[in-house]
């Protein structure tokens, strides 16, 4: 147990330090090589890399439509129902995030609007590892479709028989996604960013992945103008603030649910009760012993921190300094604590809101800023699948009423052509409208 | 004049190609050297670089508060009024962008919220060149203050006497910004990202700058976890769609106002009228001859494109392919065209809405995605100075009603600890509340 107030400033900083993500030049070079190959050789490179990395020889990268019905038939009714229920929960919350146009007449004759439009095409990267991740399909596919993106492309590495998991295919079909490719790794991101004969490029790529995928997203978002990615990636994190009234069984279960994600997961408990910290510590040992992913969780727990704070105000301050991806508040007076915490990706309020509810089915998105980015980056929402732009309409009197302001400022900034674009309009004699009518008429006569 | 329909697909693409931004290894190395020096030597490095690049020896990087009154006295009433008017216009539009919390009960007992909070500290970079840019202070300072950022730091390179322009200081003071430093270049961005003794680090940096500033923003946003920048930078662009009824004098003035920004500015005219293109071309030659920034504008016009389209539908399609930063619609039926255009940073509707109105005083922000990023990136708005996060609250019955869904999905994904965080809560016997009460009481007795 760490006692916060007994730490020096320097020790406090190092206690909350995240494991360093080192620049890996070899990885960067390998990924660059893959990207270059996809740029130069397109589909051929994709098929080759799939053979090398996924150990399967495909005729066609695109998943045949016929596969959907096969997956529907293969899955149990219970599993399909679970995917359907999660889909509806996520849809309900994300649909409420539709952007409302903002229109302001900033002065008579000057109207400014903030509007939203879907990003035309998006790519969703779904990893495949020891188990399929249908929840990630839903977390990305639901907002992409709700936002109105015209093309929603899903990519996922195939197994050694060239198949994707039935859960992935079914979740995609529930979302209404039918452009699916059996590719993974850095080569999949390269294909989405650069395009090949089979796969037209997309504007933005979303989704988690291994270090090759992360590096490819980083390199391509820097190198390809107009191509964007969702957010910086880092190890997953959970910080729990528990008071003396919390249930140590629940707290330990939550910490372990984070720890089982990977050996680099970060797990932090803050409490104002030494007894609670002891009880949680004991529970962690009890519960971990029967976990299938015990080895992973144990590695993650080695970097865990159980910190005793003087009070919940101090706990809030420590949490704000860290900026956790997931923040769980298992305290009696949640309202008071909610007013003090900030810099969290998603907040889980009370004893019955485990992180895994949000990971799957409460309705919130599980793609969240991590590694300290919760201080600057928003949690994934409908807004990430669309873009906001402005529209302004000035009448002649509206422009006239701002002319003096613009003339003064263009004088200050030495931009004469900017000034003339105003003065030529304001000074234009009233005959422009007549002349204009004539010009229109004249031009109409000469239209091709 | 280019006739769109006579171009091959390949020629169409190259006609809309932007000038390549090449990787500049020497620049990258120089900037890295500056960043490393600021990391290692803090304020000393900043003072040294200011001596080298800005040719002034400063005692203190921070602008003395006393300077504000001096700037207020130095400026004419007209100039102060212009800055004040622009401030009010920008404030009116940005204040209407305040985020409204979204709360959805996705099912009984499961409440999900999307909330917003200001980014704690932001840095605003204001370039200094041949003339001061008070408009940029307003475009960044107004939303930063409206969003509620606790620290709003402004940096600007000093002149050789160590001063900042009165317009900069006055605009900052109108915004309520009083933490101002006299530093510029890559060293200023490094100081904002890494912090020094004098300048505490900030979470996010905004603002335009030269290639050193741009490269420093790129490198530091990659290297410093939790540090963010506004958006990718590129040369400024204007695309005008003009029909036969437009006024060629206005259109030419707008194209020149873009061209005078810099030799790499991009200027494109689309029209369905060959006569209009000819008239604008003639006007360009007439108007440019008397421009103070004629040399710059001429260089930019060399890469300009005047393109004849078959009709306005085709013009909209070409514009959408290009994705301009600024899009001006000088056509009779603006409503119809507005429904067809997309991928623009800011749209200027009709004959009396010149780009320079939006650059200064209509109320919209002039920080916009360029270089094709208008297909994926939002125009700068209040949202960029804050972040959205989610909050979820489940009751025990709420969690119970989702338990089966989560159990199925954690089975599919092989995450047992995630499952247990739910089952341990749902299976917990009703005595938890009693046990809990006892625990609270017990713990209270033992509180330090």
Short mmCIF file of C-alpha atoms in Angstrom, two decimals, chain A residues 32-235:
data_model
loop_
_atom_site.label_atom_id
_atom_site.label_comp_id
_atom_site.label_asym_id
_atom_site.label_seq_id
_atom_site.Cartn_x
_atom_site.Cartn_y
_atom_site.Cartn_z
CA UNK A 32 7.27 1.15 -43.63
CA UNK A 33 8.33 -1.80 -45.78
CA UNK A 34 4.80 -3.24 -45.64
CA UNK A 35 3.23 0.12 -46.50
CA UNK A 36 5.61 0.61 -49.44
CA UNK A 37 4.82 -2.88 -50.74
CA UNK A 38 1.07 -2.21 -50.63
CA UNK A 39 1.58 1.15 -52.36
CA UNK A 40 3.67 -0.48 -55.11
CA UNK A 41 1.97 -3.84 -55.58
CA UNK A 42 -1.59 -3.40 -54.30
CA UNK A 43 -3.66 -6.56 -54.02
CA UNK A 44 -0.69 -8.78 -54.81
CA UNK A 45 1.11 -7.46 -51.75
CA UNK A 46 -2.02 -7.92 -49.63
CA UNK A 47 -2.42 -11.54 -50.69
CA UNK A 48 1.29 -12.18 -50.11
CA UNK A 49 1.27 -10.67 -46.61
CA UNK A 50 -1.88 -12.61 -45.77
CA UNK A 51 -0.09 -15.77 -46.79
CA UNK A 52 2.96 -14.85 -44.70
CA UNK A 53 1.29 -13.54 -41.56
CA UNK A 54 -2.12 -15.26 -41.48
CA UNK A 55 -0.91 -18.47 -43.15
CA UNK A 56 -3.73 -18.70 -45.61
CA UNK A 57 -3.87 -18.39 -49.39
CA UNK A 58 -6.93 -16.44 -50.45
CA UNK A 59 -8.37 -16.09 -53.95
CA UNK A 60 -10.30 -13.00 -53.02
CA UNK A 61 -9.80 -10.63 -50.10
CA UNK A 62 -13.44 -9.69 -49.94
CA UNK A 63 -15.73 -11.82 -47.79
CA UNK A 64 -18.41 -13.46 -49.96
CA UNK A 65 -21.96 -12.30 -49.15
CA UNK A 66 -22.96 -15.96 -48.82
CA UNK A 67 -20.89 -16.15 -45.65
CA UNK A 68 -23.41 -14.01 -43.75
CA UNK A 69 -26.23 -16.57 -43.86
CA UNK A 70 -23.80 -19.29 -42.85
CA UNK A 71 -22.80 -17.30 -39.76
CA UNK A 72 -26.43 -16.58 -38.87
CA UNK A 73 -27.10 -20.31 -38.98
CA UNK A 74 -23.98 -21.24 -37.04
CA UNK A 75 -24.56 -19.04 -34.00
CA UNK A 76 -26.76 -19.94 -31.04
CA UNK A 77 -29.96 -17.96 -30.50
CA UNK A 78 -28.53 -16.71 -27.19
CA UNK A 79 -25.40 -15.32 -28.77
CA UNK A 80 -27.34 -13.63 -31.55
CA UNK A 81 -29.69 -12.14 -28.97
CA UNK A 82 -26.77 -10.80 -26.94
CA UNK A 83 -25.27 -9.11 -30.00
CA UNK A 84 -28.68 -7.71 -30.87
CA UNK A 85 -29.26 -6.36 -27.35
CA UNK A 86 -25.81 -4.73 -27.18
CA UNK A 87 -26.47 -3.24 -30.63
CA UNK A 88 -29.72 -1.68 -29.46
CA UNK A 89 -28.16 -0.28 -26.29
CA UNK A 90 -25.27 1.31 -28.17
CA UNK A 91 -27.61 2.62 -30.85
CA UNK A 92 -29.93 4.25 -28.30
CA UNK A 93 -27.11 6.25 -26.73
CA UNK A 94 -25.29 7.17 -29.93
CA UNK A 95 -28.45 8.15 -31.79
CA UNK A 96 -29.08 10.78 -29.10
CA UNK A 97 -25.75 12.36 -30.10
CA UNK A 98 -26.98 13.57 -33.51
CA UNK A 99 -25.63 17.07 -34.10
CA UNK A 100 -28.10 19.92 -34.15
CA UNK A 101 -27.24 22.70 -36.59
CA UNK A 102 -26.36 25.99 -34.92
CA UNK A 103 -27.53 29.18 -36.63
CA UNK A 104 -26.70 32.64 -35.28
CA UNK A 105 -27.41 36.00 -36.84
CA UNK A 106 -24.34 37.67 -35.35
CA UNK A 107 -25.69 41.03 -36.52
CA UNK A 108 -28.42 42.05 -38.97
CA UNK A 109 -27.56 40.62 -42.36
CA UNK A 110 -24.75 38.37 -41.12
CA UNK A 111 -25.77 34.75 -40.57
CA UNK A 112 -23.29 32.13 -39.36
CA UNK A 113 -24.01 28.41 -39.19
CA UNK A 114 -22.20 25.41 -37.74
CA UNK A 115 -23.31 22.29 -39.57
CA UNK A 116 -22.33 18.64 -39.65
CA UNK A 117 -21.88 16.13 -42.45
CA UNK A 118 -20.85 12.48 -42.38
CA UNK A 119 -17.32 11.52 -43.37
CA UNK A 120 -17.78 9.87 -46.77
CA UNK A 121 -15.91 6.62 -46.17
CA UNK A 122 -14.55 4.98 -43.05
CA UNK A 123 -12.61 1.81 -42.32
CA UNK A 124 -13.11 -0.25 -39.16
CA UNK A 125 -10.21 -2.41 -38.05
CA UNK A 126 -11.27 -5.42 -35.97
CA UNK A 127 -8.39 -7.44 -34.50
CA UNK A 128 -8.48 -11.22 -34.34
CA UNK A 129 -6.55 -12.93 -31.59
CA UNK A 130 -7.37 -15.76 -29.29
CA UNK A 131 -11.06 -14.79 -29.47
CA UNK A 132 -13.29 -12.69 -31.74
CA UNK A 133 -14.29 -9.16 -30.69
CA UNK A 134 -17.89 -8.58 -31.81
CA UNK A 135 -18.21 -5.78 -29.23
CA UNK A 136 -15.63 -3.75 -31.16
CA UNK A 137 -17.63 -4.23 -34.37
CA UNK A 138 -20.66 -2.75 -32.61
CA UNK A 139 -18.75 0.12 -30.97
CA UNK A 140 -17.43 1.26 -34.36
CA UNK A 141 -20.16 0.07 -36.70
CA UNK A 142 -23.13 1.59 -34.87
CA UNK A 143 -21.88 5.21 -34.89
CA UNK A 144 -20.48 4.87 -38.44
CA UNK A 145 -23.90 3.88 -39.72
CA UNK A 146 -25.81 6.36 -37.56
CA UNK A 147 -23.57 9.19 -38.75
CA UNK A 148 -24.51 8.34 -42.31
CA UNK A 149 -21.08 7.45 -43.70
CA UNK A 150 -21.65 6.31 -47.30
CA UNK A 151 -19.03 3.57 -47.22
CA UNK A 152 -18.37 1.60 -44.05
CA UNK A 153 -15.60 -0.93 -44.66
CA UNK A 154 -14.68 -3.61 -42.13
CA UNK A 155 -11.33 -5.40 -42.18
CA UNK A 156 -10.34 -8.33 -39.97
CA UNK A 157 -7.49 -10.84 -40.23
CA UNK A 158 -8.65 -14.30 -41.39
CA UNK A 159 -7.93 -17.51 -39.54
CA UNK A 160 -5.76 -20.15 -41.22
CA UNK A 161 -8.79 -21.44 -43.10
CA UNK A 162 -9.53 -17.98 -44.48
CA UNK A 163 -12.57 -17.49 -42.28
CA UNK A 164 -13.71 -14.72 -39.99
CA UNK A 165 -15.48 -15.52 -36.72
CA UNK A 166 -19.24 -15.92 -37.00
CA UNK A 167 -19.71 -13.31 -34.24
CA UNK A 168 -17.80 -10.72 -36.27
CA UNK A 169 -19.80 -11.40 -39.41
CA UNK A 170 -23.09 -11.42 -37.55
CA UNK A 171 -22.36 -8.18 -35.64
CA UNK A 172 -21.37 -6.52 -38.92
CA UNK A 173 -24.58 -7.68 -40.53
CA UNK A 174 -26.67 -6.37 -37.61
CA UNK A 175 -24.97 -2.99 -38.16
CA UNK A 176 -25.71 -3.16 -41.89
CA UNK A 177 -22.06 -3.44 -42.95
CA UNK A 178 -21.54 -5.57 -46.04
CA UNK A 179 -18.15 -4.45 -47.38
CA UNK A 180 -15.86 -6.79 -45.47
CA UNK A 181 -12.26 -7.78 -46.27
CA UNK A 182 -10.20 -10.60 -44.83
CA UNK A 183 -6.99 -8.72 -44.16
CA UNK A 184 -5.22 -7.62 -41.00
CA UNK A 185 -2.04 -6.04 -39.71
CA UNK A 186 -0.20 -3.06 -41.10
CA UNK A 187 -1.09 -4.17 -44.63
CA UNK A 188 -4.82 -3.72 -43.90
CA UNK A 189 -4.28 -0.15 -42.70
CA UNK A 190 -2.12 0.57 -45.75
CA UNK A 191 -4.85 -0.75 -48.05
CA UNK A 192 -7.48 1.41 -46.33
CA UNK A 193 -5.31 4.54 -46.54
CA UNK A 194 -3.85 4.08 -50.02
CA UNK A 195 -6.41 1.91 -51.78
CA UNK A 196 -5.85 -1.04 -54.09
CA UNK A 197 -7.74 -2.39 -57.09
CA UNK A 198 -10.02 -4.42 -54.81
CA UNK A 199 -10.32 -1.99 -51.93
CA UNK A 200 -11.02 1.70 -52.63
CA UNK A 201 -9.32 3.96 -50.07
CA UNK A 202 -11.24 5.43 -47.12
CA UNK A 203 -10.99 8.83 -45.44
CA UNK A 204 -10.58 7.67 -41.84
CA UNK A 205 -9.69 4.47 -40.00
CA UNK A 206 -10.92 3.43 -36.56
CA UNK A 207 -10.16 0.57 -34.27
CA UNK A 208 -7.63 -1.09 -32.01
CA UNK A 209 -4.83 -3.38 -33.07
CA UNK A 210 -1.40 -4.75 -32.26
CA UNK A 211 1.77 -2.67 -32.44
CA UNK A 212 2.03 -3.12 -36.22
CA UNK A 213 -1.47 -1.76 -36.71
CA UNK A 214 -0.81 1.13 -34.34
CA UNK A 215 2.45 2.01 -36.06
CA UNK A 216 0.84 1.81 -39.51
CA UNK A 217 -1.99 4.12 -38.38
CA UNK A 218 0.58 6.59 -37.09
CA UNK A 219 2.78 6.51 -40.19
CA UNK A 220 -0.06 6.68 -42.70
CA UNK A 221 -1.91 9.48 -40.91
CA UNK A 222 1.30 11.51 -41.14
CA UNK A 223 2.10 10.59 -44.72
CA UNK A 224 -1.23 10.59 -46.57
CA UNK A 225 -2.85 14.04 -46.86
CA UNK A 226 -6.51 14.02 -45.89
CA UNK A 227 -6.29 10.59 -44.21
CA UNK A 228 -7.15 10.49 -40.51
CA UNK A 229 -7.23 8.01 -37.65
CA UNK A 230 -9.41 7.81 -34.55
CA UNK A 231 -7.06 8.56 -31.66
CA UNK A 232 -3.61 7.70 -30.26
CA UNK A 233 -3.45 4.17 -28.85
CA UNK A 234 -1.98 2.98 -25.57
CA UNK A 235 -2.42 0.27 -22.92
#
